Structures are given as structure tokens and as C-alpha cells.
GROMACS .gro file of C-alpha atoms in nm:
model
  469
    1MET     CA    1   9.723   8.637  10.211
    2LEU     CA    2   9.291   8.493  10.108
    3THR     CA    3   9.304   8.117  10.104
    4LYS     CA    4   9.145   8.013   9.727
    5LEU     CA    5   8.972   7.713   9.777
    6VAL     CA    6   8.806   7.596   9.397
    7PHE     CA    7   8.587   7.325   9.378
    8ALA     CA    8   8.495   7.133   9.073
    9ILE     CA    9   8.338   6.831   9.189
   10ALA     CA   10   8.059   6.591   8.971
   11ASP     CA   11   7.802   6.565   9.243
   12LYS     CA   12   7.569   6.907   9.199
   13ASP     CA   13   7.431   6.846   9.546
   14LEU     CA   14   7.783   6.800   9.718
   15GLN     CA   15   7.978   7.103   9.553
   16GLU     CA   16   7.651   7.303   9.681
   17ASN     CA   17   7.723   7.167  10.074
   18LEU     CA   18   8.041   7.214  10.035
   19GLU     CA   19   8.002   7.588   9.963
   20LYS     CA   20   7.788   7.645  10.207
   21ASN     CA   21   8.003   7.537  10.464
   22PHE     CA   22   8.292   7.736  10.328
   23GLU     CA   23   8.194   8.024  10.298
   24ARG     CA   24   8.377   8.243  10.523
   25SER     CA   25   8.573   8.555  10.537
   26ASP     CA   26   8.947   8.421  10.462
   27VAL     CA   27   8.801   8.184  10.223
   28GLN     CA   28   8.763   8.221   9.912
   29ILE     CA   29   8.603   8.013   9.703
   30GLU     CA   30   8.504   7.907   9.291
   31ALA     CA   31   8.282   7.651   9.243
   32TYR     CA   32   8.329   7.524   8.850
   33GLY     CA   33   8.128   7.164   8.861
   34GLN     CA   34   8.132   6.941   8.572
   35GLY     CA   35   8.065   7.118   8.274
   36LYS     CA   36   8.263   7.171   7.912
   37ASN     CA   37   8.529   7.410   8.020
   38THR     CA   38   8.583   7.304   8.407
   39TRP     CA   39   8.949   7.135   8.334
   40GLN     CA   40   9.050   7.424   8.154
   41ASN     CA   41   8.912   7.656   8.418
   42VAL     CA   42   9.063   7.493   8.702
   43GLY     CA   43   9.385   7.498   8.585
   44GLN     CA   44   9.334   7.877   8.540
   45SER     CA   45   9.232   7.925   8.924
   46CYS     CA   46   9.480   8.060   9.069
   47ALA     CA   47   9.423   7.770   9.339
   48ASP     CA   48   9.521   7.698   9.705
   49ILE     CA   49   9.366   7.411   9.694
   50ILE     CA   50   9.187   7.207   9.435
   51VAL     CA   51   8.886   6.967   9.575
   52ILE     CA   52   8.861   6.770   9.247
   53SER     CA   53   8.614   6.433   9.127
   54GLU     CA   54   8.870   6.201   8.976
   55SER     CA   55   8.565   6.139   8.685
   56LEU     CA   56   8.715   6.503   8.589
   57ILE     CA   57   9.038   6.489   8.561
   58PRO     CA   58   9.154   6.425   8.198
   59ARG     CA   59   9.320   6.083   8.129
   60PRO     CA   60   9.545   5.974   8.159
   61ILE     CA   61   9.533   6.025   8.504
   62GLU     CA   62   9.893   6.040   8.608
   63SER     CA   63   9.935   6.307   8.372
   64GLY     CA   64   9.635   6.515   8.451
   65ILE     CA   65   9.709   6.487   8.835
   66ALA     CA   66  10.120   6.627   8.769
   67THR     CA   67   9.937   6.932   8.554
   68LEU     CA   68   9.804   7.049   8.921
   69ASN     CA   69  10.162   6.984   9.090
   70ASN     CA   70  10.294   7.191   8.868
   71LEU     CA   71  10.093   7.502   8.835
   72PRO     CA   72  10.227   7.790   8.927
   73GLU     CA   73  10.097   7.792   9.284
   74ALA     CA   74  10.219   7.386   9.330
   75PRO     CA   75   9.833   7.349   9.497
   76THR     CA   76   9.716   7.112   9.742
   77THR     CA   77   9.502   6.842   9.538
   78VAL     CA   78   9.213   6.638   9.740
   79LEU     CA   79   9.072   6.419   9.498
   80LEU     CA   80   8.729   6.261   9.512
   81HIS     CA   81   8.676   5.892   9.385
   82ASN     CA   82   8.382   5.674   9.248
   83TYR     CA   83   8.531   5.344   9.469
   84ASP     CA   84   8.623   5.275   9.828
   85SER     CA   85   8.899   5.093   9.729
   86SER     CA   86   9.235   5.088   9.936
   87GLU     CA   87   9.446   4.980   9.628
   88GLU     CA   88   9.335   5.262   9.335
   89HIS     CA   89   9.329   5.508   9.637
   90ALA     CA   90   9.752   5.424   9.697
   91GLN     CA   91   9.753   5.434   9.307
   92LEU     CA   92   9.638   5.808   9.305
   93MET     CA   93   9.848   5.888   9.566
   94ALA     CA   94  10.124   5.772   9.456
   95ALA     CA   95  10.092   5.944   9.115
   96GLY     CA   96  10.120   6.312   9.304
   97ALA     CA   97   9.734   6.348   9.482
   98ASP     CA   98   9.807   6.478   9.836
   99VAL     CA   99   9.456   6.340   9.957
  100VAL     CA  100   9.240   6.125   9.828
  101LEU     CA  101   8.890   6.016   9.914
  102TYR     CA  102   8.573   5.840   9.855
  103SER     CA  103   8.317   6.060   9.766
  104GLY     CA  104   8.066   5.866   9.939
  105VAL     CA  105   8.181   5.904  10.280
  106LEU     CA  106   7.949   6.143  10.531
  107LEU     CA  107   7.950   6.469  10.455
  108LYS     CA  108   8.104   6.505  10.790
  109THR     CA  109   8.437   6.342  10.689
  110ILE     CA  110   8.475   6.520  10.351
  111ILE     CA  111   8.452   6.827  10.519
  112GLU     CA  112   8.691   6.804  10.853
  113THR     CA  113   8.898   6.663  10.564
  114ILE     CA  114   8.932   7.015  10.342
  115GLU     CA  115   8.937   7.183  10.691
  116THR     CA  116   9.241   6.991  10.775
  117THR     CA  117   9.365   7.101  10.433
  118LEU     CA  118   9.341   7.433  10.498
  119ASP     CA  119   9.551   7.463  10.794
  120SER     CA  120   9.777   7.236  10.650
  121ARG     CA  121   9.833   7.503  10.370
  122ARG     CA  122   9.784   7.788  10.587
  123GLN     CA  123  10.076   7.672  10.806
  124LEU     CA  124  10.295   7.605  10.422
  125ILE     CA  125  10.246   7.944  10.378
  126GLN     CA  126  10.366   8.078  10.661
  127MET     CA  127  10.698   7.902  10.714
  128ASP     CA  128  10.730   7.966  10.288
  129LEU     CA  129  10.663   8.368  10.433
  130LEU     CA  130  10.960   8.325  10.723
  131ASP     CA  131  11.168   8.172  10.436
  132ARG     CA  132  11.149   8.386  10.267
  133LYS     CA  133  11.204   8.717  10.521
  134SER     CA  134  11.546   8.859  10.539
  135PRO     CA  135  11.848   8.797  10.794
  136VAL     CA  136  11.844   9.106  10.931
  137ARG     CA  137  11.475   9.201  11.032
  138PRO     CA  138  11.369   9.518  10.998
  139LYS     CA  139  11.272   9.664  11.365
  140LEU     CA  140  11.171  10.024  11.518
  141SER     CA  141  11.498  10.032  11.678
  142ASP     CA  142  11.692  10.115  11.326
  143PHE     CA  143  11.603  10.442  11.409
  144LEU     CA  144  11.694  10.504  11.744
  145SER     CA  145  11.893  10.773  11.768
  146THR     CA  146  12.051  11.063  11.960
  147SER     CA  147  11.886  11.326  11.774
  148GLU     CA  148  11.549  11.486  11.946
  149THR     CA  149  11.455  11.516  11.610
  150MET     CA  150  11.424  11.155  11.548
  151GLN     CA  151  11.316  11.059  11.933
  152ILE     CA  152  11.039  11.225  11.884
  153PHE     CA  153  10.937  11.143  11.508
  154ILE     CA  154  11.005  10.741  11.679
  155ASN     CA  155  10.760  10.750  11.961
  156ASP     CA  156  10.517  10.902  11.739
  157VAL     CA  157  10.575  10.584  11.565
  158LYS     CA  158  10.519  10.361  11.832
  159GLN     CA  159  10.183  10.564  11.931
  160ILE     CA  160   9.995  10.396  11.657
  161THR     CA  161  10.247  10.001  11.591
  162LEU     CA  162   9.976   9.877  11.737
  163SER     CA  163   9.649   9.998  11.565
  164ASP     CA  164   9.538   9.892  11.221
  165SER     CA  165   9.504  10.267  11.108
  166ILE     CA  166   9.604  10.396  10.785
  167ILE     CA  167   9.936  10.588  10.778
  168LEU     CA  168  10.117  10.807  10.520
  169LEU     CA  169  10.502  10.809  10.552
  170LEU     CA  170  10.634  11.137  10.369
  171GLY     CA  171  10.971  11.190  10.301
  172GLU     CA  172  11.260  11.299  10.099
  173THR     CA  173  11.400  10.989   9.861
  174GLY     CA  174  11.645  10.762  10.052
  175VAL     CA  175  11.520  10.827  10.380
  176GLY     CA  176  11.402  10.439  10.438
  177LYS     CA  177  11.040  10.509  10.433
  178GLU     CA  178  11.031  10.135  10.298
  179HIS     CA  179  11.231   9.985  10.569
  180LEU     CA  180  11.030  10.188  10.828
  181ALA     CA  181  10.723  10.037  10.758
  182LYS     CA  182  10.829   9.684  10.762
  183ALA     CA  183  10.938   9.806  11.117
  184ILE     CA  184  10.573   9.916  11.205
  185HIS     CA  185  10.431   9.589  11.048
  186ALA     CA  186  10.725   9.389  11.200
  187GLU     CA  187  10.611   9.500  11.494
  188SER     CA  188  10.253   9.511  11.550
  189HIS     CA  189  10.038   9.175  11.548
  190ARG     CA  190  10.022   9.163  11.172
  191SER     CA  191  10.381   9.030  11.209
  192SER     CA  192  10.300   8.706  11.127
  193GLY     CA  193  10.112   8.797  10.780
  194PRO     CA  194  10.232   8.898  10.511
  195PHE     CA  195  10.434   9.258  10.449
  196ILE     CA  196  10.339   9.306  10.033
  197ALA     CA  197  10.487   9.610   9.887
  198LEU     CA  198  10.416   9.760   9.542
  199ASN     CA  199  10.550  10.060   9.424
  200THR     CA  200  10.296  10.208   9.188
  201ALA     CA  201  10.528  10.438   9.026
  202ALA     CA  202  10.763  10.141   8.922
  203LEU     CA  203  10.490  10.023   8.698
  204PRO     CA  204  10.345  10.109   8.331
  205GLU     CA  205   9.972  10.220   8.411
  206GLN     CA  206   9.780   9.930   8.222
  207LEU     CA  207   9.938   9.672   8.383
  208LEU     CA  208   9.970   9.896   8.764
  209GLU     CA  209   9.518   9.819   8.845
  210SER     CA  210   9.632   9.387   8.794
  211GLU     CA  211   9.905   9.414   9.031
  212LEU     CA  212   9.682   9.595   9.248
  213PHE     CA  213   9.328   9.460   9.265
  214GLY     CA  214   9.361   9.093   9.021
  215HIS     CA  215   9.219   9.025   8.766
  216THR     CA  216   9.023   8.669   8.584
  217ARG     CA  217   9.079   8.509   8.363
  218GLY     CA  218   8.999   8.729   8.012
  219ALA     CA  219   9.000   8.967   8.143
  220PHE     CA  220   9.199   9.156   7.916
  221THR     CA  221   9.474   8.998   7.566
  222GLY     CA  222   9.727   8.849   7.719
  223ALA     CA  223   9.566   8.746   8.062
  224THR     CA  224   9.540   8.327   8.001
  225ARG     CA  225   9.481   8.281   8.433
  226SER     CA  226   9.369   8.434   8.744
  227ARG     CA  227   9.580   8.615   8.940
  228ARG     CA  228   9.568   8.759   9.303
  229GLY     CA  229   9.686   9.128   9.354
  230ALA     CA  230   9.888   9.310   9.604
  231PHE     CA  231   9.567   9.330   9.798
  232GLU     CA  232   9.421   9.006   9.827
  233LEU     CA  233   9.848   8.865   9.883
  234ALA     CA  234   9.820   9.088  10.222
  235HIS     CA  235   9.544   8.990  10.385
  236GLY     CA  236   9.533   8.898  10.723
  237GLY     CA  237   9.909   9.157  10.668
  238THR     CA  238  10.004   9.508  10.566
  239ILE     CA  239   9.984   9.636  10.226
  240PHE     CA  240  10.288   9.918  10.131
  241LEU     CA  241  10.200  10.135   9.843
  242ASP     CA  242  10.530  10.308   9.804
  243GLU     CA  243  10.513  10.694   9.557
  244ILE     CA  244  10.197  10.693   9.592
  245GLY     CA  245  10.145  11.050   9.495
  246GLU     CA  246  10.235  10.879   9.140
  247MET     CA  247   9.970  10.679   9.059
  248PRO     CA  248   9.738  10.788   8.805
  249LEU     CA  249   9.408  10.973   8.898
  250HIS     CA  250   9.103  10.666   8.734
  251LEU     CA  251   9.327  10.438   8.971
  252GLN     CA  252   9.289  10.621   9.253
  253ALA     CA  253   8.901  10.650   9.224
  254LYS     CA  254   8.933  10.258   9.258
  255LEU     CA  255   9.168  10.289   9.546
  256LEU     CA  256   8.944  10.458   9.768
  257ARG     CA  257   8.635  10.263   9.703
  258VAL     CA  258   8.859   9.993   9.850
  259LEU     CA  259   8.968  10.165  10.113
  260GLN     CA  260   8.655  10.307  10.220
  261ASP     CA  261   8.499   9.953  10.226
  262TYR     CA  262   8.878   9.674  10.214
  263GLU     CA  263   8.669   9.496   9.926
  264VAL     CA  264   8.884   9.435   9.632
  265ARG     CA  265   8.717   9.401   9.305
  266PRO     CA  266   8.978   9.191   9.003
  267VAL     CA  267   8.993   9.344   8.682
  268GLY     CA  268   8.763   9.160   8.438
  269GLY     CA  269   8.579   9.019   8.777
  270GLU     CA  270   8.168   8.994   8.868
  271LYS     CA  271   8.237   8.960   9.271
  272SER     CA  272   8.458   9.175   9.551
  273VAL     CA  273   8.670   9.015   9.803
  274TRP     CA  274   8.683   9.143  10.122
  275VAL     CA  275   9.011   9.141  10.289
  276ASP     CA  276   9.198   9.237  10.602
  277VAL     CA  277   9.472   9.466  10.573
  278ARG     CA  278   9.683   9.754  10.683
  279VAL     CA  279   9.750  10.023  10.472
  280ILE     CA  280  10.090  10.220  10.454
  281ALA     CA  281  10.143  10.485  10.194
  282ALA     CA  282  10.432  10.652  10.101
  283THR     CA  283  10.520  10.964   9.908
  284ASN     CA  284  10.834  11.250   9.840
  285ARG     CA  285  10.560  11.470   9.622
  286ASP     CA  286  10.399  11.739   9.797
  287LEU     CA  287  10.033  11.581   9.818
  288GLU     CA  288   9.858  11.936   9.892
  289ASP     CA  289  10.047  12.114   9.596
  290ALA     CA  290   9.956  11.740   9.379
  291VAL     CA  291   9.545  11.775   9.527
  292ALA     CA  292   9.603  12.197   9.383
  293ASN     CA  293   9.652  12.108   9.086
  294GLY     CA  294   9.449  11.831   8.999
  295LEU     CA  295   9.697  11.560   8.988
  296PHE     CA  296   9.558  11.347   9.324
  297ARG     CA  297   9.224  11.322   9.449
  298LYS     CA  298   9.150  11.531   9.752
  299ASP     CA  299   8.901  11.238   9.880
  300LEU     CA  300   9.168  10.994   9.836
  301PHE     CA  301   9.421  11.245  10.002
  302PHE     CA  302   9.161  11.281  10.333
  303ARG     CA  303   9.142  10.897  10.356
  304LEU     CA  304   9.557  10.818  10.365
  305ASN     CA  305   9.564  11.126  10.575
  306VAL     CA  306   9.489  10.933  10.930
  307MET     CA  307   9.807  10.913  11.077
  308THR     CA  308  10.131  11.150  10.839
  309LEU     CA  309  10.456  11.085  10.951
  310LYS     CA  310  10.725  11.298  10.815
  311ILE     CA  311  11.066  11.159  10.824
  312PRO     CA  312  11.360  11.370  10.895
  313PRO     CA  313  11.611  11.373  10.643
  314LEU     CA  314  11.968  11.264  10.696
  315ARG     CA  315  12.100  11.641  10.684
  316GLU     CA  316  11.842  11.721  10.966
  317HIS     CA  317  11.987  11.473  11.293
  318PHE     CA  318  12.397  11.454  11.125
  319GLU     CA  319  12.479  11.355  11.476
  320ASP     CA  320  12.356  11.028  11.400
  321ILE     CA  321  12.606  10.982  11.073
  322PRO     CA  322  12.876  10.843  11.319
  323ALA     CA  323  12.632  10.549  11.405
  324LEU     CA  324  12.518  10.518  11.139
  325ALA     CA  325  12.833  10.461  10.914
  326ARG     CA  326  12.991  10.226  11.147
  327ARG     CA  327  12.637  10.017  11.149
  328PHE     CA  328  12.629   9.984  10.787
  329ILE     CA  329  13.057   9.886  10.763
  330ASN     CA  330  12.986   9.596  11.009
  331TYR     CA  331  12.667   9.511  10.758
  332TYR     CA  332  12.847   9.546  10.392
  333ARG     CA  333  13.202   9.375  10.559
  334TYR     CA  334  13.048   9.035  10.596
  335LYS     CA  335  12.782   9.090  10.343
  336ILE     CA  336  13.059   9.138  10.058
  337ASP     CA  337  13.264   8.962  10.269
  338ARG     CA  338  13.603   9.237  10.354
  339ASP     CA  339  13.803   9.205  10.635
  340ILE     CA  340  13.741   9.569  10.675
  341ASN     CA  341  13.587   9.708  11.065
  342ASN     CA  342  13.724  10.060  11.083
  343ILE     CA  343  13.685  10.429  10.951
  344SER     CA  344  13.982  10.718  10.968
  345GLU     CA  345  13.919  11.022  11.194
  346GLU     CA  346  13.934  11.271  10.873
  347ALA     CA  347  13.697  11.037  10.686
  348MET     CA  348  13.399  10.990  10.934
  349THR     CA  349  13.459  11.453  10.951
  350ALA     CA  350  13.386  11.428  10.548
  351LEU     CA  351  13.078  11.242  10.563
  352CYS     CA  352  12.961  11.458  10.912
  353ARG     CA  353  13.054  11.746  10.586
  354TYR     CA  354  12.837  11.613  10.350
  355ASP     CA  355  12.446  11.793  10.322
  356TRP     CA  356  12.324  11.397  10.171
  357PRO     CA  357  12.097  11.465   9.943
  358GLY     CA  358  12.019  11.084   9.932
  359ASN     CA  359  11.986  11.060  10.304
  360VAL     CA  360  12.076  10.692  10.416
  361ARG     CA  361  11.969  10.534  10.123
  362GLU     CA  362  12.329  10.711   9.979
  363LEU     CA  363  12.512  10.686  10.326
  364MET     CA  364  12.421  10.324  10.305
  365ASN     CA  365  12.556  10.325   9.887
  366VAL     CA  366  12.872  10.516  10.009
  367ILE     CA  367  12.967  10.332  10.246
  368GLU     CA  368  12.970  10.009  10.035
  369ARG     CA  369  13.156  10.185   9.757
  370ALA     CA  370  13.480  10.243  10.039
  371LEU     CA  371  13.495   9.938  10.165
  372LEU     CA  372  13.446   9.722   9.787
  373ILE     CA  373  13.784   9.962   9.648
  374CYS     CA  374  13.936   9.952  10.029
  375LYS     CA  375  14.273   9.858   9.953
  376THR     CA  376  14.367   9.853  10.371
  377SER     CA  377  14.145   9.733  10.723
  378THR     CA  378  14.066  10.175  10.746
  379ILE     CA  379  13.863  10.308  10.481
  380THR     CA  380  14.037  10.645  10.433
  381THR     CA  381  13.937  11.040  10.260
  382GLU     CA  382  14.095  10.837   9.941
  383ASP     CA  383  13.844  10.572   9.952
  384LEU     CA  384  13.520  10.831   9.975
  385PRO     CA  385  13.346  10.975   9.660
  386SER     CA  386  13.550  11.316   9.519
  387ALA     CA  387  13.248  11.496   9.649
  388PHE     CA  388  13.348  11.417  10.037
  389SER     CA  389  13.716  11.649   9.909
  390GLN     CA  390  13.492  11.978   9.983
  391GLN     CA  391  13.590  12.187  10.274
  392GLY     CA  392  13.230  12.248  10.543
  393PRO     CA  393  13.125  12.224  10.880
  394PRO     CA  394  12.964  11.946  10.955
  395GLY     CA  395  12.621  11.929  10.868
  396ALA     CA  396  12.609  12.260  10.646
  397GLY     CA  397  12.695  12.063  10.336
  398GLY     CA  398  13.021  12.224  10.303
  399ALA     CA  399  12.839  12.567  10.264
  400GLY     CA  400  13.058  12.728  10.563
  401ARG     CA  401  12.820  13.019  10.682
  402LEU     CA  402  12.919  12.848  11.017
  403SER     CA  403  13.134  12.996  11.279
  404LEU     CA  404  13.337  12.673  11.426
  405ALA     CA  405  13.545  12.816  11.687
  406VAL     CA  406  13.838  12.544  11.602
  407ASP     CA  407  14.105  12.705  11.870
  408SER     CA  408  13.840  12.661  12.097
  409TRP     CA  409  13.817  12.279  12.081
  410GLN     CA  410  14.059  12.225  12.326
  411GLY     CA  411  14.000  11.964  12.677
  412LYS     CA  412  13.655  11.959  12.538
  413THR     CA  413  13.472  11.645  12.498
  414LEU     CA  414  13.317  11.528  12.144
  415PRO     CA  415  12.987  11.514  12.282
  416GLN     CA  416  13.026  11.894  12.431
  417ILE     CA  417  13.134  11.984  12.048
  418GLN     CA  418  12.857  11.801  11.835
  419SER     CA  419  12.643  12.018  12.104
  420GLU     CA  420  12.797  12.380  12.018
  421VAL     CA  421  12.812  12.286  11.645
  422MET     CA  422  12.452  12.157  11.649
  423ASP     CA  423  12.344  12.434  11.841
  424GLN     CA  424  12.528  12.689  11.554
  425VAL     CA  425  12.334  12.451  11.294
  426GLU     CA  426  11.936  12.482  11.474
  427ASN     CA  427  12.020  12.815  11.497
  428LEU     CA  428  12.085  12.918  11.137
  429TYR     CA  429  11.792  12.660  11.026
  430LEU     CA  430  11.541  12.752  11.273
  431LYS     CA  431  11.568  13.141  11.175
  432SER     CA  432  11.600  13.082  10.813
  433LEU     CA  433  11.290  12.860  10.780
  434LEU     CA  434  11.089  13.108  11.044
  435LYS     CA  435  11.200  13.424  10.787
  436GLU     CA  436  11.010  13.218  10.494
  437HIS     CA  437  10.735  13.116  10.662
  438ARG     CA  438  10.693  13.485  10.821
  439GLY     CA  439  10.692  13.346  11.191
  440ARG     CA  440  10.434  13.123  11.173
  441ILE     CA  441  10.537  12.859  11.434
  442ASN     CA  442  10.323  12.517  11.320
  443ASN     CA  443  10.420  12.593  10.892
  444ALA     CA  444  10.758  12.587  11.058
  445ALA     CA  445  10.743  12.303  11.220
  446ARG     CA  446  10.559  12.101  10.966
  447ALA     CA  447  10.803  12.216  10.736
  448ALA     CA  448  11.106  12.092  10.956
  449GLY     CA  449  10.935  11.779  11.057
  450ILE     CA  450  10.908  11.825  11.392
  451HIS     CA  451  10.656  11.963  11.636
  452SER     CA  452  10.526  12.245  11.722
  453ARG     CA  453  10.618  12.227  12.092
  454SER     CA  454  10.982  12.105  11.979
  455LEU     CA  455  11.055  12.384  11.770
  456PHE     CA  456  10.950  12.655  12.083
  457ASN     CA  457  11.180  12.499  12.297
  458LYS     CA  458  11.466  12.551  12.078
  459MET     CA  459  11.438  12.870  12.003
  460LYS     CA  460  11.395  12.930  12.342
  461ARG     CA  461  11.744  12.773  12.445
  462LEU     CA  462  11.841  12.898  12.146
  463GLY     CA  463  11.716  13.280  12.205
  464ILE     CA  464  11.496  13.355  11.898
  465LYS     CA  465  11.222  13.530  11.961
  466LYS     CA  466  10.894  13.472  11.659
  467GLU     CA  467  10.812  13.888  11.669
  468ASP     CA  468  11.177  13.901  11.487
  469TYR     CA  469  11.021  13.738  11.182
   0.00000   0.00000   0.00000
């Protein structure tokens, strides 16, 4: 994030010199000088570091310093004192000041002291970011799969992880768009910076603009303090804008300006702030359809559509369900402290037969629920919701449209059986898709979330001819 440095110095010449010395891209400066509302402005500035003349702090001095220390941002305070008295400086430090300097020392000394304070503050912020990270750090290997569809998808992701290009993640609810965004951030050169996520559909319209871009004091009723927005907080890292398709049109225009120049102007502000962020946006809506219906700006869509990744739904790589289920069992058994580490063959079969409209998130919820109500050391079908008692072939959502010669399974390995079932699933799915898109390979591949070359290979292997559609 940007480091906000606030100057409130009685000596006007000293303040101007300090402002010039700290003009840089990663430092945001606000200066108030000696004035009627200086103390109020300092307290409402949302600063990381406050450099203030001791004479501008209200009396008693101990109470004034405590007020600064108790601000929500817990700023680092640098006091400039008019007397070169080590005893008085020690008293101010004891009152809670972080640094006390005699204002009459060389300008070079004051600058070096503030530089040191800036470095310390950055380290403090970095340590706080590390402390807040979850113990299970998302990584691209979380998406490793035996499915060809997922393997091609992850190979595409790996090619763009190290770039700074805008990414648009598409996919149904629950496929793991935010988890993937975190994994991309964690394996990029920005991994040491912040990851800021904002769901643009979860906030009232009147608050969303402030959450995105921040606001200044007095920008609207109730804005008693300045506030940084998500873009400023994400400086040096990644911002994840979830449900971007739900953003109101007038905010889409402002977001477009930010994505073009990477300059953010807070609500009520007069100056823009440059930010260094990577943008990852996500939606489960069809943005092209939203553009056609006037619900999404065409120019913003083109700006976001630099690198588009469509995460395949779970039903398109159902062969991964057993591995995912066991991973979630291992995760939740420790989280909720249950000594359960097995799942019966019947229960696993039921999981593989289900259609998973809620995708991976639904699978996680089902496993967590099963662990909570399971009375033995093994999850059985009795621990699953009633929807899982419906019979159907794996990956077909219980539709019963596959012809499975169960009697022929004897003597075959599980991978062989999985391959046979998968061929039947792919055959039915691709024929249905090609019929829907009248044999147009590119459109069918896009709808399937796979490359056209992958679709051609599958059609060749399964004996499906384009001419038939």
C-alpha cells in the first residue's frame, strides 16, 4: 500500500523543504502547516506517519500524543521540538512519541530520520500482512488435476502469472475464482505486497465508490475522517474485483479511467493518487450479453478482456472429485477437531454421481457437514444430504443417460473404468454442444471452456465428425 506521510510543521520553510524531498510515487504527502484546523486535519488524515511540531499539539501534551497514538491507523509520530533538551525529549518519548527531534538540527538529519521511519513503517505493514495471511496459502498446485480440461487451463494460468496484465476470471458460482486469484498473486512477483479483495455486488451503491477509491473528510454526510480505498490499499500488490458484472454503470466509467491511467481520485478529493496494482476481475455473468443489453460498458469490457480465463465447472472434471473430497476431509477434520479420515466407497460413488451446481464450494460444504454429523470414523451415505441418494452415473447428475456395462468392470483397474466412463460423458456432452452451436468449433470450445485444439483432439478420439452438425 501507499505510505501516507502528513506534515504539520510550524516552520513554513522547513515544511516546504521536507515536502520537496519526499515527493515520490510510493509516498502520499499531505501538509497542513500552522492554521486554525491543523490539529483536526491531522487527526482525520488517515496517516501512516505524522511529522508534527510539538507546539501544534494541544495541551496537556501527554493527552495530545495519546490522541495520535489511538487513531485507527496507529500512526508513527515524529515530534519536532523547539529546544535541544535531552530531558524534555525523554519525557515526550515516555508520553508515547515514537521519535523526538530538535527542530534546529540540520535539514539532512531530519530527512534521514524520516527516511528511517518510513522504512520501519513499511516493515511493520509487511509483518502485519504476513500475520494476517491464512495458514493455508493458496497456490496453483491446489488446482492440479488428472483432467485434460483442467491441465490445459492451469498451463494457461502459469503462462500469465508472472506478468502484470489485467486478468478476467469467468466461471460459475463456487468454482474458486477468488482462490485462483490469490494463488496467482502468491506466485507472482507481487507476492510480498497486499492482496485486497472487494466484492462489488456486496455493497450498497453509495458505499461502493468510497470502498474502491476512498474519500476525503467531508466528502459526504458522515465522512468525518479521510479513508483510503481498495486501490490505494493494494498499492504494490493485487486488487481482486469480484462480481464485476454487477457494478453500476456510473462507477464503471470511473473504474475505466483508473485502469487506463492507474490514478485514483478519492470521493471529494481534488488530487489524484498514482497506484501500482495488478487488477484481477471476476464474474459469473456473460459480460458480452451484458454489453449487448446496455448493462455493462463496452469500453470497460475491452479493457478488462486482456487475458480471459474461464474456470471449468466441477461437472466437467468430475474425475477430480475423489481427490478433492479427501483433501477437504483432511482439512476440516483438523479445523473442527473430528477424528474422521475415511469415506465409504458408496459415499464416494454418490459424490461422483452428483451434478454439483454449486461446484467446489458446494463440495466443501457437503464434506464439512458430513464431518459434523458423522458418528463413526468413516463418512457414509447417511452423512450426506438427501440429494445424494438419487442414483445416476458418475458425472451425469443422476440423469441416467449413460450406458454403463457394470458387468464388464470385473478385472479392470479403476483408471480403466474412469477412462471408459469419461469417454461416454465427453461423447454425450460434446455432441450436445456441437448440436447447440451448429458445428462451429470455436464457439463450442469456448462454451466448454477448453481450447479448440483440445476439442478437435477429443472429437477425433471419439469419432465425432463436424460435418454431422
